[in-house]
mmCIF file of C-alpha atoms and ligand atoms in Angstrom:
data_model
loop_
_atom_site.group_PDB
_atom_site.id
_atom_site.type_symbol
_atom_site.label_atom_id
_atom_site.label_comp_id
_atom_site.label_asym_id
_atom_site.label_seq_id
_atom_site.Cartn_x
_atom_site.Cartn_y
_atom_site.Cartn_z
ATOM 1 C CA MET A 143 -0.150 -0.215 -0.086
ATOM 2 C CA LYS A 144 1.851 3.480 -1.080
ATOM 3 C CA LYS A 145 1.034 5.940 1.213
ATOM 4 C CA THR A 146 0.980 8.757 -1.463
ATOM 5 C CA ALA A 147 -2.063 7.070 -2.854
ATOM 6 C CA LEU A 148 -3.675 7.329 -0.172
ATOM 7 C CA LYS A 149 -6.792 9.834 0.123
ATOM 8 C CA ASN A 150 -6.865 10.059 3.713
ATOM 9 C CA ARG A 151 -4.199 10.713 7.055
ATOM 10 C CA TYR A 152 -4.101 7.190 9.664
ATOM 11 C CA PHE A 153 -3.209 7.202 12.227
ATOM 12 C CA LEU A 154 -2.523 4.371 14.549
ATOM 13 C CA MET A 155 -3.821 4.197 18.446
ATOM 14 C CA ARG A 156 -2.756 1.156 20.641
ATOM 15 C CA HIS A 157 -5.594 0.943 23.745
ATOM 16 C CA GLY A 158 -4.265 2.368 26.669
ATOM 17 C CA HIS A 159 -2.776 0.117 29.812
ATOM 18 C CA SER A 160 -5.693 -2.370 30.708
ATOM 19 C CA VAL A 161 -6.227 -5.004 33.134
ATOM 20 C CA ALA A 162 -4.829 -7.202 30.668
ATOM 21 C CA ASN A 163 -1.530 -6.059 30.079
ATOM 22 C CA GLU A 164 -1.510 -5.420 34.026
ATOM 23 C CA LYS A 165 -2.077 -8.975 34.747
ATOM 24 C CA GLY A 166 0.584 -10.017 32.122
ATOM 25 C CA ILE A 167 -2.781 -12.231 30.230
ATOM 26 C CA ILE A 168 -3.597 -12.540 26.744
ATOM 27 C CA ILE A 169 -7.212 -11.632 26.084
ATOM 28 C CA SER A 170 -8.153 -11.830 22.151
ATOM 29 C CA SER A 171 -11.376 -13.744 22.665
ATOM 30 C CA PRO A 172 -14.055 -11.308 21.967
ATOM 31 C CA VAL A 173 -16.565 -13.049 23.910
ATOM 32 C CA ARG A 174 -14.583 -11.412 27.265
ATOM 33 C CA GLY A 175 -12.460 -9.297 25.765
ATOM 34 C CA THR A 176 -15.494 -6.947 24.444
ATOM 35 C CA SER A 177 -17.059 -7.457 28.412
ATOM 36 C CA GLU A 178 -14.237 -7.700 30.676
ATOM 37 C CA TYR A 179 -10.642 -6.136 30.964
ATOM 38 C CA GLY A 180 -10.678 -2.566 30.623
ATOM 39 C CA LEU A 181 -8.633 0.102 31.058
ATOM 40 C CA SER A 182 -6.176 0.549 34.025
ATOM 41 C CA GLU A 183 -5.923 3.873 35.926
ATOM 42 C CA LYS A 184 -2.768 3.909 34.417
ATOM 43 C CA GLY A 185 -3.906 3.539 30.923
ATOM 44 C CA LYS A 186 -6.766 6.160 31.379
ATOM 45 C CA LYS A 187 -3.909 8.683 32.152
ATOM 46 C CA GLN A 188 -2.150 7.592 29.365
ATOM 47 C CA VAL A 189 -5.134 8.152 26.799
ATOM 48 C CA LEU A 190 -5.857 11.261 28.172
ATOM 49 C CA THR A 191 -2.153 12.529 27.588
ATOM 50 C CA ALA A 192 -2.238 11.301 24.433
ATOM 51 C CA ALA A 193 -5.534 13.277 23.008
ATOM 52 C CA GLU A 194 -3.712 16.532 24.885
ATOM 53 C CA ASN A 195 -0.540 15.870 22.411
ATOM 54 C CA PHE A 196 -2.842 14.082 19.258
ATOM 55 C CA ARG A 197 -2.009 16.813 16.196
ATOM 56 C CA GLY A 198 -4.757 15.778 13.119
ATOM 57 C CA ASP A 199 -6.315 17.830 10.913
ATOM 58 C CA ALA A 200 -10.081 17.822 10.653
ATOM 59 C CA PRO A 201 -12.435 16.301 9.433
ATOM 60 C CA LEU A 202 -10.905 13.366 12.190
ATOM 61 C CA PHE A 203 -12.773 10.173 12.484
ATOM 62 C CA ILE A 204 -12.288 7.550 14.798
ATOM 63 C CA TYR A 205 -12.832 4.081 14.293
ATOM 64 C CA ALA A 206 -12.378 1.276 17.062
ATOM 65 C CA SER A 207 -12.251 -1.942 17.880
ATOM 66 C CA ASP A 208 -15.500 -3.351 19.945
ATOM 67 C CA PHE A 209 -13.025 -4.448 22.738
ATOM 68 C CA LEU A 210 -13.207 -3.098 25.972
ATOM 69 C CA ARG A 211 -10.343 -1.824 26.122
ATOM 70 C CA THR A 212 -10.186 -0.124 22.826
ATOM 71 C CA ALA A 213 -13.690 1.066 23.411
ATOM 72 C CA GLU A 214 -12.883 2.446 26.651
ATOM 73 C CA THR A 215 -10.060 4.304 24.620
ATOM 74 C CA ALA A 216 -11.578 5.613 21.681
ATOM 75 C CA ALA A 217 -14.577 7.045 24.580
ATOM 76 C CA LEU A 218 -11.678 8.784 26.604
ATOM 77 C CA LEU A 219 -10.054 10.092 23.117
ATOM 78 C CA GLY A 220 -13.274 11.525 21.750
ATOM 79 C CA GLU A 221 -13.891 13.020 24.772
ATOM 80 C CA ALA A 222 -11.194 14.957 25.001
ATOM 81 C CA LEU A 223 -10.832 15.796 21.014
ATOM 82 C CA GLY A 224 -14.641 16.628 20.566
ATOM 83 C CA ILE A 225 -15.927 13.874 18.861
ATOM 84 C CA ASP A 226 -19.239 12.049 20.059
ATOM 85 C CA LYS A 227 -19.399 9.492 17.529
ATOM 86 C CA ILE A 228 -17.142 6.217 17.610
ATOM 87 C CA ILE A 229 -16.770 4.067 14.542
ATOM 88 C CA PHE A 230 -16.849 0.645 16.087
ATOM 89 C CA THR A 231 -15.084 -2.347 13.911
ATOM 90 C CA GLU A 232 -14.751 -6.308 14.487
ATOM 91 C CA LYS A 233 -11.605 -6.086 11.977
ATOM 92 C CA LEU A 234 -9.939 -3.758 14.412
ATOM 93 C CA ARG A 235 -9.985 -6.710 17.040
ATOM 94 C CA GLU A 236 -7.542 -8.055 18.335
ATOM 95 C CA ARG A 237 -5.708 -11.060 16.534
ATOM 96 C CA PHE A 238 -6.976 -14.060 18.083
ATOM 97 C CA PHE A 239 -4.538 -16.005 19.888
ATOM 98 C CA GLY A 240 -6.593 -19.656 20.109
ATOM 99 C CA GLU A 241 -5.473 -21.550 23.075
ATOM 100 C CA TYR A 242 -3.306 -19.152 24.504
ATOM 101 C CA GLU A 243 -6.418 -17.490 25.503
ATOM 102 C CA GLY A 244 -6.076 -15.977 29.351
ATOM 103 C CA LYS A 245 -2.261 -17.520 29.625
ATOM 104 C CA SER A 246 0.878 -15.684 30.312
ATOM 105 C CA ASN A 247 1.683 -12.897 27.650
ATOM 106 C CA SER A 248 5.122 -14.669 28.125
ATOM 107 C CA PHE A 249 4.157 -17.224 25.471
ATOM 108 C CA TYR A 250 3.970 -14.055 22.942
ATOM 109 C CA SER A 251 7.369 -14.522 21.885
ATOM 110 C CA ASP A 252 7.221 -18.251 21.224
ATOM 111 C CA ILE A 253 4.345 -17.340 18.748
ATOM 112 C CA TRP A 254 6.301 -14.643 17.274
ATOM 113 C CA LYS A 255 9.277 -16.916 16.560
ATOM 114 C CA ARG A 256 6.956 -18.880 14.683
ATOM 115 C CA ASP A 257 4.752 -16.107 12.583
ATOM 116 C CA ILE A 258 8.670 -15.392 11.399
ATOM 117 C CA VAL A 259 9.105 -18.614 9.805
ATOM 118 C CA ASP A 260 5.560 -19.504 8.707
ATOM 119 C CA CYS A 261 3.111 -16.136 7.572
ATOM 120 C CA HIS A 262 0.414 -19.050 7.962
ATOM 121 C CA ASN A 263 0.949 -19.604 11.497
ATOM 122 C CA ASN A 264 -1.999 -21.078 12.811
ATOM 123 C CA ASP A 265 -0.022 -23.266 15.577
ATOM 124 C CA LYS A 266 -2.631 -24.474 18.558
ATOM 125 C CA GLY A 267 -5.477 -22.195 16.612
ATOM 126 C CA VAL A 268 -3.655 -18.500 16.678
ATOM 127 C CA GLU A 269 -4.703 -16.172 14.029
ATOM 128 C CA SER A 270 -2.364 -16.291 11.285
ATOM 129 C CA PRO A 271 -0.294 -13.209 10.442
ATOM 130 C CA VAL A 272 -1.667 -13.080 6.899
ATOM 131 C CA HIS A 273 -5.591 -13.474 8.245
ATOM 132 C CA VAL A 274 -4.665 -10.190 10.150
ATOM 133 C CA ALA A 275 -3.206 -8.402 7.010
ATOM 134 C CA ARG A 276 -6.113 -9.684 4.983
ATOM 135 C CA ARG A 277 -8.908 -8.071 7.156
ATOM 136 C CA THR A 278 -7.192 -4.784 8.314
ATOM 137 C CA GLU A 279 -6.183 -4.036 4.896
ATOM 138 C CA SER A 280 -9.830 -4.986 3.481
ATOM 139 C CA LEU A 281 -10.705 -2.419 6.585
ATOM 140 C CA ILE A 282 -8.282 0.804 5.064
ATOM 141 C CA ASN A 283 -9.806 -0.002 1.611
ATOM 142 C CA GLU A 284 -13.261 0.226 2.549
ATOM 143 C CA LEU A 285 -11.897 3.560 4.590
ATOM 144 C CA GLU A 286 -10.471 4.708 1.179
ATOM 145 C CA GLN A 287 -13.927 4.406 0.065
ATOM 146 C CA ARG A 288 -15.985 6.369 2.779
ATOM 147 C CA HIS A 289 -13.536 9.330 3.475
ATOM 148 C CA LYS A 290 -11.184 11.766 1.383
ATOM 149 C CA ASN A 291 -9.174 14.142 2.722
ATOM 150 C CA CYS A 292 -10.076 13.013 6.484
ATOM 151 C CA SER A 293 -7.471 12.004 9.334
ATOM 152 C CA LEU A 294 -8.967 8.740 10.674
ATOM 153 C CA ILE A 295 -7.822 7.378 14.074
ATOM 154 C CA LEU A 296 -8.076 3.359 14.611
ATOM 155 C CA VAL A 297 -8.113 2.043 17.822
ATOM 156 C CA SER A 298 -6.679 -0.927 17.829
ATOM 157 C CA HIS A 299 -4.577 -3.795 19.813
ATOM 158 C CA GLY A 300 -0.539 -4.511 19.778
ATOM 159 C CA ASP A 301 -0.201 -7.643 17.567
ATOM 160 C CA CYS A 302 -3.184 -6.365 15.239
ATOM 161 C CA LEU A 303 -1.782 -2.815 15.084
ATOM 162 C CA GLN A 304 1.660 -3.903 14.437
ATOM 163 C CA ILE A 305 0.512 -6.123 11.560
ATOM 164 C CA LEU A 306 -1.377 -3.698 9.366
ATOM 165 C CA GLN A 307 1.807 -1.524 10.324
ATOM 166 C CA THR A 308 3.237 -4.431 7.348
ATOM 167 C CA VAL A 309 0.168 -3.149 5.100
ATOM 168 C CA PHE A 310 1.190 0.221 5.188
ATOM 169 C CA GLN A 311 4.953 -0.325 4.698
ATOM 170 C CA ASN A 312 4.313 -2.736 2.012
ATOM 171 C CA VAL A 313 6.048 -5.880 3.904
ATOM 172 C CA PRO A 314 5.272 -9.190 4.146
ATOM 173 C CA PRO A 315 3.116 -10.097 7.684
ATOM 174 C CA GLU A 316 5.424 -12.297 9.350
ATOM 175 C CA THR A 317 7.718 -9.506 9.288
ATOM 176 C CA HIS A 318 5.930 -7.548 11.669
ATOM 177 C CA ARG A 319 8.117 -7.940 14.935
ATOM 178 C CA SER A 320 10.723 -6.339 12.720
ATOM 179 C CA LEU A 321 8.516 -3.023 13.202
ATOM 180 C CA ARG A 322 8.726 -0.993 15.764
ATOM 181 C CA HIS A 323 6.321 -1.566 18.312
ATOM 182 C CA LEU A 324 3.295 0.898 19.509
ATOM 183 C CA GLU A 325 3.224 1.650 23.004
ATOM 184 C CA THR A 326 0.188 1.564 24.739
ATOM 185 C CA ALA A 327 -1.930 4.632 24.044
ATOM 186 C CA GLU A 328 0.508 5.521 21.276
ATOM 187 C CA ILE A 329 -0.649 7.425 18.604
ATOM 188 C CA ARG A 330 1.608 7.075 14.959
ATOM 189 C CA GLU A 331 0.729 7.814 11.700
ATOM 190 C CA MET A 332 1.354 6.029 9.120
ATOM 191 C CA ALA A 333 4.212 7.444 7.227
ATOM 192 C CA ASP A 334 7.127 6.900 5.038
HETATM 193 O O1 3PG B 244 1.653 -6.804 20.635
HETATM 194 C C1 3PG B 244 1.084 -7.429 21.733
HETATM 195 O O2 3PG B 244 2.224 -6.800 22.927
HETATM 196 C C2 3PG B 244 -0.089 -7.563 22.017
HETATM 197 O O3 3PG B 244 -0.556 -8.625 21.163
HETATM 198 C C3 3PG B 244 -0.729 -7.473 23.045
HETATM 199 O O4 3PG B 244 -1.592 -6.052 23.031
HETATM 200 P P1 3PG B 244 -2.700 -5.854 23.459
HETATM 201 O O5 3PG B 244 -2.262 -5.598 25.050
HETATM 202 O O6 3PG B 244 -2.554 -4.779 22.962
HETATM 203 O O7 3PG B 244 -3.675 -6.690 23.820
#
């Protein structure tokens, strides 16, 4: 995807520090993720700071994963930026981590090692890098049809955004961990 060809500015935002981050566990299932494990107190503060520092041109739209931690992030951000309507999309949900659901986040490094050698890695029911790349790219394609000359903030999760960055940078999805990771509540514009 060539940035010069895009009609809009895209800002990727990872949710603020969450209760799952605090506990060091993987929460990727929509059943739990949409109703539990929202932002920690630290995460709420991070989001307000990110909103203060955000510089984007109007018109501005916020798209978010419907997980609780991203919905809370988007709501706080929207309130701070004067945007009352958040548009939720399942395409920004966290990568599904299959049998690792609810387990320690120390397992991420094993999963990422397998990703590097196999872009279709779905060991133990993990959603593959290719699948995440396709669903997120299809969202960008939709947004390019729907908007023109807008700033779009996409509020999502660590792995989902890591893989979406590969789409913008036009590199293979399995190389996602070689790109700079987004910290909690970090907002990063996709640029060359
Ligand atoms: O990349 C990561 O660190 C994991 O996907 C966790 O991300 P999350 O805290 O956004 O769920």
